[in-house]
PDB file of C-alpha atoms in Angstrom:
ATOM      1  CA  MET K   1      -0.001   0.069  -0.044  1.00  0.00           C
ATOM      2  CA  ARG K   2       1.372   3.496  -0.811  1.00  0.00           C
ATOM      3  CA  LYS K   3       2.614   5.839   1.856  1.00  0.00           C
ATOM      4  CA  LEU K   4       2.957   9.494   2.237  1.00  0.00           C
ATOM      5  CA  LEU K   5       6.080  10.655   4.005  1.00  0.00           C
ATOM      6  CA  GLN K   6       6.132  14.146   5.404  1.00  0.00           C
ATOM      7  CA  VAL K   7       9.422  15.615   6.429  1.00  0.00           C
ATOM      8  CA  ASP K   8      10.307  19.022   7.734  1.00  0.00           C
ATOM      9  CA  PHE K   9      13.246  20.540   9.523  1.00  0.00           C
ATOM     10  CA  ASP K  10      14.776  23.915  10.567  1.00  0.00           C
ATOM     11  CA  PHE K  11      17.016  25.195   7.804  1.00  0.00           C
ATOM     12  CA  ALA K  12      19.182  28.190   7.182  1.00  0.00           C
ATOM     13  CA  GLY K  13      19.356  27.927   3.325  1.00  0.00           C
ATOM     14  CA  PRO K  14      19.881  28.172   0.608  1.00  0.00           C
ATOM     15  CA  PHE K  15      16.216  28.714  -0.513  1.00  0.00           C
ATOM     16  CA  GLY K  16      14.642  29.370  -3.706  1.00  0.00           C
ATOM     17  CA  GLU K  17      16.619  29.541  -7.041  1.00  0.00           C
ATOM     18  CA  GLU K  18      19.933  29.131  -4.998  1.00  0.00           C
ATOM     19  CA  MET K  19      18.587  25.855  -3.538  1.00  0.00           C
ATOM     20  CA  SER K  20      17.435  24.751  -7.080  1.00  0.00           C
ATOM     21  CA  ASN K  21      20.816  25.123  -8.422  1.00  0.00           C
ATOM     22  CA  ALA K  22      22.594  23.541  -5.567  1.00  0.00           C
ATOM     23  CA  LEU K  23      20.486  20.382  -5.248  1.00  0.00           C
ATOM     24  CA  VAL K  24      19.850  19.180  -8.775  1.00  0.00           C
ATOM     25  CA  GLY K  25      22.123  16.155  -8.185  1.00  0.00           C
ATOM     26  CA  LEU K  26      20.397  15.284  -5.063  1.00  0.00           C
ATOM     27  CA  ALA K  27      16.989  15.659  -6.910  1.00  0.00           C
ATOM     28  CA  GLU K  28      18.051  13.275  -9.620  1.00  0.00           C
ATOM     29  CA  SER K  29      19.433  10.652  -7.075  1.00  0.00           C
ATOM     30  CA  ILE K  30      16.256  10.660  -5.265  1.00  0.00           C
ATOM     31  CA  ASN K  31      14.409   9.291  -8.522  1.00  0.00           C
ATOM     32  CA  ASN K  32      16.559   6.186  -8.049  1.00  0.00           C
ATOM     33  CA  GLU K  33      15.460   5.344  -4.424  1.00  0.00           C
ATOM     34  CA  PRO K  34      13.553   2.111  -3.965  1.00  0.00           C
ATOM     35  CA  GLY K  35       9.859   2.584  -4.082  1.00  0.00           C
ATOM     36  CA  PHE K  36      10.062   6.243  -4.811  1.00  0.00           C
ATOM     37  CA  ILE K  37       7.100   7.840  -6.742  1.00  0.00           C
ATOM     38  CA  TRP K  38       7.350  11.664  -6.377  1.00  0.00           C
ATOM     39  CA  LYS K  39       8.519  14.365  -4.078  1.00  0.00           C
ATOM     40  CA  VAL K  40       7.184  17.942  -3.514  1.00  0.00           C
ATOM     41  CA  TRP K  41      10.047  20.052  -2.378  1.00  0.00           C
ATOM     42  CA  THR K  42       8.932  22.570   0.351  1.00  0.00           C
ATOM     43  CA  GLU K  43      10.586  25.586   1.682  1.00  0.00           C
ATOM     44  CA  ASN K  44       9.725  28.598   3.846  1.00  0.00           C
ATOM     45  CA  GLN K  45      12.543  31.125   3.889  1.00  0.00           C
ATOM     46  CA  ALA K  46      10.620  33.421   6.348  1.00  0.00           C
ATOM     47  CA  ASN K  47      10.284  30.679   8.952  1.00  0.00           C
ATOM     48  CA  GLN K  48      13.719  29.147   8.067  1.00  0.00           C
ATOM     49  CA  VAL K  49      12.069  25.686   7.393  1.00  0.00           C
ATOM     50  CA  ALA K  50      12.346  23.331   4.529  1.00  0.00           C
ATOM     51  CA  GLY K  51      11.191  19.665   3.740  1.00  0.00           C
ATOM     52  CA  GLY K  52       9.452  17.390   1.449  1.00  0.00           C
ATOM     53  CA  ILE K  53       6.222  15.498   0.778  1.00  0.00           C
ATOM     54  CA  TYR K  54       7.027  12.219  -0.709  1.00  0.00           C
ATOM     55  CA  LEU K  55       4.887   9.389  -2.114  1.00  0.00           C
ATOM     56  CA  PHE K  56       6.403   5.833  -1.854  1.00  0.00           C
ATOM     57  CA  GLU K  57       5.066   2.476  -3.056  1.00  0.00           C
ATOM     58  CA  ASP K  58       4.815   0.818   0.402  1.00  0.00           C
ATOM     59  CA  GLU K  59       5.826   1.338   4.208  1.00  0.00           C
ATOM     60  CA  VAL K  60       9.184  -0.483   3.825  1.00  0.00           C
ATOM     61  CA  SER K  61      10.649   1.852   1.260  1.00  0.00           C
ATOM     62  CA  ALA K  62       9.178   4.993   3.064  1.00  0.00           C
ATOM     63  CA  ASN K  63      10.941   3.919   6.364  1.00  0.00           C
ATOM     64  CA  ALA K  64      14.214   3.121   4.607  1.00  0.00           C
ATOM     65  CA  TYR K  65      14.140   6.605   2.896  1.00  0.00           C
ATOM     66  CA  LEU K  66      13.396   8.389   6.059  1.00  0.00           C
ATOM     67  CA  GLU K  67      16.191   6.667   7.770  1.00  0.00           C
ATOM     68  CA  MET K  68      18.749   7.302   5.121  1.00  0.00           C
ATOM     69  CA  HIS K  69      17.530  10.832   4.569  1.00  0.00           C
ATOM     70  CA  THR K  70      17.595  11.865   8.348  1.00  0.00           C
ATOM     71  CA  ALA K  71      21.150  10.667   8.544  1.00  0.00           C
ATOM     72  CA  ARG K  72      22.169  12.645   5.367  1.00  0.00           C
ATOM     73  CA  LEU K  73      20.538  15.753   6.574  1.00  0.00           C
ATOM     74  CA  LYS K  74      22.361  15.528  10.007  1.00  0.00           C
ATOM     75  CA  GLU K  75      25.549  15.277   8.078  1.00  0.00           C
ATOM     76  CA  MET K  76      24.343  18.510   6.429  1.00  0.00           C
ATOM     77  CA  GLY K  77      23.983  20.029   9.897  1.00  0.00           C
ATOM     78  CA  VAL K  78      20.450  19.776  10.427  1.00  0.00           C
ATOM     79  CA  LYS K  79      19.730  19.036  14.038  1.00  0.00           C
ATOM     80  CA  GLU K  80      16.234  17.655  14.350  1.00  0.00           C
ATOM     81  CA  VAL K  81      14.351  15.993  11.433  1.00  0.00           C
ATOM     82  CA  ARG K  82      10.672  15.843  11.737  1.00  0.00           C
ATOM     83  CA  GLY K  83       9.253  12.854   9.756  1.00  0.00           C
ATOM     84  CA  GLN K  84       5.899  11.093   9.771  1.00  0.00           C
ATOM     85  CA  ILE K  85       4.588   8.419   7.435  1.00  0.00           C
ATOM     86  CA  PHE K  86       0.803   8.276   6.652  1.00  0.00           C
ATOM     87  CA  ASP K  87      -1.635   6.030   4.965  1.00  0.00           C
ATOM     88  CA  VAL K  88      -3.306   7.796   2.019  1.00  0.00           C
ATOM     89  CA  ASN K  89      -7.113   7.850   2.413  1.00  0.00           C
ATOM     90  CA  THR K  90      -7.641   7.012  -1.294  1.00  0.00           C
ATOM     91  CA  PRO K  91     -11.412   7.503  -1.806  1.00  0.00           C
ATOM     92  CA  LEU K  92     -11.315  10.930  -0.139  1.00  0.00           C
ATOM     93  CA  SER K  93      -8.095  11.995  -1.841  1.00  0.00           C
ATOM     94  CA  THR K  94      -9.642  10.834  -5.215  1.00  0.00           C
ATOM     95  CA  ILE K  95     -12.711  13.201  -4.574  1.00  0.00           C
ATOM     96  CA  ASN K  96     -10.194  15.971  -3.822  1.00  0.00           C
ATOM     97  CA  LYS K  97      -8.364  15.361  -7.106  1.00  0.00           C
ATOM     98  CA  ALA K  98      -5.134  14.191  -5.356  1.00  0.00           C
ATOM     99  CA  PRO K  99      -2.226  12.799  -7.541  1.00  0.00           C
ATOM    100  CA  VAL K 100      -2.068   9.520  -5.660  1.00  0.00           C
ATOM    101  CA  ALA K 101      -3.764   6.915  -7.717  1.00  0.00           C
TER     102      ALA K 101
ATOM    103  CA  MET U   1       2.534  31.700  -6.584  1.00  0.00           C
ATOM    104  CA  ARG U   2       1.101  28.257  -5.526  1.00  0.00           C
ATOM    105  CA  LYS U   3       1.695  27.105  -1.811  1.00  0.00           C
ATOM    106  CA  LEU U   4       1.576  23.800  -0.232  1.00  0.00           C
ATOM    107  CA  LEU U   5      -0.379  23.628   3.148  1.00  0.00           C
ATOM    108  CA  GLN U   6       0.742  20.706   5.599  1.00  0.00           C
ATOM    109  CA  VAL U   7      -1.735  19.969   8.431  1.00  0.00           C
ATOM    110  CA  ASP U   8      -1.672  17.240  11.014  1.00  0.00           C
ATOM    111  CA  PHE U   9      -3.383  16.708  14.328  1.00  0.00           C
ATOM    112  CA  ASP U  10      -3.907  14.045  16.944  1.00  0.00           C
ATOM    113  CA  PHE U  11      -7.064  12.168  16.239  1.00  0.00           C
ATOM    114  CA  ALA U  12      -9.049   9.376  17.578  1.00  0.00           C
ATOM    115  CA  GLY U  13     -10.818   8.146  14.438  1.00  0.00           C
ATOM    116  CA  PRO U  14     -12.608   7.283  12.490  1.00  0.00           C
ATOM    117  CA  PHE U  15      -9.963   5.961  10.179  1.00  0.00           C
ATOM    118  CA  GLY U  16      -9.894   3.922   6.951  1.00  0.00           C
ATOM    119  CA  GLU U  17     -13.079   3.080   5.324  1.00  0.00           C
ATOM    120  CA  GLU U  18     -15.105   4.413   8.152  1.00  0.00           C
ATOM    121  CA  MET U  19     -13.547   7.816   7.691  1.00  0.00           C
ATOM    122  CA  SER U  20     -13.954   7.562   3.993  1.00  0.00           C
ATOM    123  CA  ASN U  21     -17.690   6.984   4.397  1.00  0.00           C
ATOM    124  CA  ALA U  22     -18.187   9.647   7.216  1.00  0.00           C
ATOM    125  CA  LEU U  23     -16.353  12.498   5.271  1.00  0.00           C
ATOM    126  CA  VAL U  24     -17.492  12.301   1.575  1.00  0.00           C
ATOM    127  CA  GLY U  25     -19.611  15.439   2.192  1.00  0.00           C
ATOM    128  CA  LEU U  26     -16.634  17.240   3.782  1.00  0.00           C
ATOM    129  CA  ALA U  27     -14.397  16.205   0.823  1.00  0.00           C
ATOM    130  CA  GLU U  28     -16.809  17.456  -1.595  1.00  0.00           C
ATOM    131  CA  SER U  29     -17.271  20.836  -0.050  1.00  0.00           C
ATOM    132  CA  ILE U  30     -13.330  21.278  -0.009  1.00  0.00           C
ATOM    133  CA  ASN U  31     -13.347  21.234  -3.866  1.00  0.00           C
ATOM    134  CA  ASN U  32     -15.332  24.468  -3.624  1.00  0.00           C
ATOM    135  CA  GLU U  33     -12.923  26.358  -1.399  1.00  0.00           C
ATOM    136  CA  PRO U  34     -11.282  29.511  -2.968  1.00  0.00           C
ATOM    137  CA  GLY U  35      -7.930  28.739  -4.542  1.00  0.00           C
ATOM    138  CA  PHE U  36      -8.069  24.958  -3.733  1.00  0.00           C
ATOM    139  CA  ILE U  37      -6.336  22.687  -6.193  1.00  0.00           C
ATOM    140  CA  TRP U  38      -5.933  19.112  -4.582  1.00  0.00           C
ATOM    141  CA  LYS U  39      -5.702  17.415  -1.180  1.00  0.00           C
ATOM    142  CA  VAL U  40      -4.118  14.077  -0.153  1.00  0.00           C
ATOM    143  CA  TRP U  41      -6.019  12.929   2.932  1.00  0.00           C
ATOM    144  CA  THR U  42      -3.485  11.537   5.525  1.00  0.00           C
ATOM    145  CA  GLU U  43      -3.984   9.158   8.260  1.00  0.00           C
ATOM    146  CA  ASN U  44      -2.003   7.012  10.757  1.00  0.00           C
ATOM    147  CA  GLN U  45      -4.421   4.943  13.057  1.00  0.00           C
ATOM    148  CA  ALA U  46      -1.328   3.356  14.860  1.00  0.00           C
ATOM    149  CA  ASN U  47      -0.068   6.710  15.973  1.00  0.00           C
ATOM    150  CA  GLN U  48      -3.640   8.266  16.281  1.00  0.00           C
ATOM    151  CA  VAL U  49      -2.772  11.206  13.915  1.00  0.00           C
ATOM    152  CA  ALA U  50      -4.447  12.458  10.786  1.00  0.00           C
ATOM    153  CA  GLY U  51      -4.098  15.514   8.415  1.00  0.00           C
ATOM    154  CA  GLY U  52      -3.815  16.604   4.851  1.00  0.00           C
ATOM    155  CA  ILE U  53      -1.482  17.930   2.260  1.00  0.00           C
ATOM    156  CA  TYR U  54      -3.003  20.638   0.088  1.00  0.00           C
ATOM    157  CA  LEU U  55      -2.002  22.532  -2.956  1.00  0.00           C
ATOM    158  CA  PHE U  56      -3.496  26.086  -3.256  1.00  0.00           C
ATOM    159  CA  GLU U  57      -3.352  28.767  -5.869  1.00  0.00           C
ATOM    160  CA  ASP U  58      -1.679  31.282  -3.609  1.00  0.00           C
ATOM    161  CA  GLU U  59      -0.851  32.300   0.024  1.00  0.00           C
ATOM    162  CA  VAL U  60      -4.178  34.221   0.729  1.00  0.00           C
ATOM    163  CA  SER U  61      -6.137  31.097  -0.108  1.00  0.00           C
ATOM    164  CA  ALA U  62      -3.948  28.679   1.821  1.00  0.00           C
ATOM    165  CA  ASN U  63      -4.077  30.996   4.823  1.00  0.00           C
ATOM    166  CA  ALA U  64      -7.823  31.557   4.672  1.00  0.00           C
ATOM    167  CA  TYR U  65      -8.459  27.792   4.370  1.00  0.00           C
ATOM    168  CA  LEU U  66      -5.934  26.978   7.360  1.00  0.00           C
ATOM    169  CA  GLU U  67      -7.837  29.386   9.572  1.00  0.00           C
ATOM    170  CA  MET U  68     -11.252  28.062   8.653  1.00  0.00           C
ATOM    171  CA  HIS U  69     -10.178  24.397   9.006  1.00  0.00           C
ATOM    172  CA  THR U  70      -8.502  24.925  12.176  1.00  0.00           C
ATOM    173  CA  ALA U  71     -11.719  26.295  13.732  1.00  0.00           C
ATOM    174  CA  ARG U  72     -13.662  23.442  12.169  1.00  0.00           C
ATOM    175  CA  LEU U  73     -11.411  20.823  13.459  1.00  0.00           C
ATOM    176  CA  LYS U  74     -11.547  22.400  17.002  1.00  0.00           C
ATOM    177  CA  GLU U  75     -15.377  22.219  17.049  1.00  0.00           C
ATOM    178  CA  MET U  76     -14.816  18.479  16.096  1.00  0.00           C
ATOM    179  CA  GLY U  77     -12.827  18.129  19.419  1.00  0.00           C
ATOM    180  CA  VAL U  78      -9.307  18.422  18.114  1.00  0.00           C
ATOM    181  CA  LYS U  79      -7.148  20.299  20.568  1.00  0.00           C
ATOM    182  CA  GLU U  80      -4.126  21.365  18.558  1.00  0.00           C
ATOM    183  CA  VAL U  81      -3.865  21.712  14.805  1.00  0.00           C
ATOM    184  CA  ARG U  82      -0.322  21.842  13.418  1.00  0.00           C
ATOM    185  CA  GLY U  83      -0.500  23.788  10.085  1.00  0.00           C
ATOM    186  CA  GLN U  84       2.483  24.985   7.991  1.00  0.00           C
ATOM    187  CA  ILE U  85       2.503  26.833   4.582  1.00  0.00           C
ATOM    188  CA  PHE U  86       5.394  26.310   2.269  1.00  0.00           C
ATOM    189  CA  ASP U  87       6.511  27.564  -1.173  1.00  0.00           C
ATOM    190  CA  VAL U  88       7.064  24.775  -3.643  1.00  0.00           C
ATOM    191  CA  ASN U  89      10.614  24.642  -5.142  1.00  0.00           C
ATOM    192  CA  THR U  90       9.304  23.992  -8.582  1.00  0.00           C
ATOM    193  CA  PRO U  91      12.545  23.084 -10.472  1.00  0.00           C
ATOM    194  CA  LEU U  92      13.372  20.327  -8.042  1.00  0.00           C
ATOM    195  CA  SER U  93       9.897  19.200  -7.647  1.00  0.00           C
ATOM    196  CA  THR U  94       9.528  18.861 -11.442  1.00  0.00           C
ATOM    197  CA  ILE U  95      12.729  16.634 -11.467  1.00  0.00           C
ATOM    198  CA  ASN U  96      11.064  14.414  -8.810  1.00  0.00           C
ATOM    199  CA  LYS U  97       7.827  14.076 -10.895  1.00  0.00           C
ATOM    200  CA  ALA U  98       5.686  16.044  -8.353  1.00  0.00           C
ATOM    201  CA  PRO U  99       2.087  16.941  -9.289  1.00  0.00           C
ATOM    202  CA  VAL U 100       2.480  20.681  -8.892  1.00  0.00           C
ATOM    203  CA  ALA U 101       2.945  22.162 -12.293  1.00  0.00           C
TER     204      ALA U 101
END
């Protein structure tokens, strides 16, 4: 069953175009992670927060990615990574045109 | 500019099929909210948490929805609603096949 992974963390930047340019290689590598379907990259410069919303094929792949990504972020200097894995309520999400089918 | 709204809160249920059946009318009403594009309905029965990931047309509509939805959830007995509004990093999200274009 597909799982949604919600990640956010306090972040000092880079944001916006600078982030886009710096992290192309990381984004391309994420496409190769087991069970990965899509990721929305999230950022809020005013609040100094960044993160991502991911869809994975199943709980095993979502868990494995969260563990690996948390370790990677900590190596980049992030102190605390907030990560939560959710089921997707598919009937309600389908009513609301969500891209999860 | 499009904004992502991330919402979650402690929740005692209903979950799964029971939630789907109970909240069809609410889901249909959300399609009519100003600036609304899509919502993924999220739930985690083991952790007693639920929420949603939304895409809105702009910050004004995302903020207005979060304020209205927080009040509605509190009327339903939810004590604390965690809501965060993010920019979407479109170039990186596009690399990762995200449904935000």
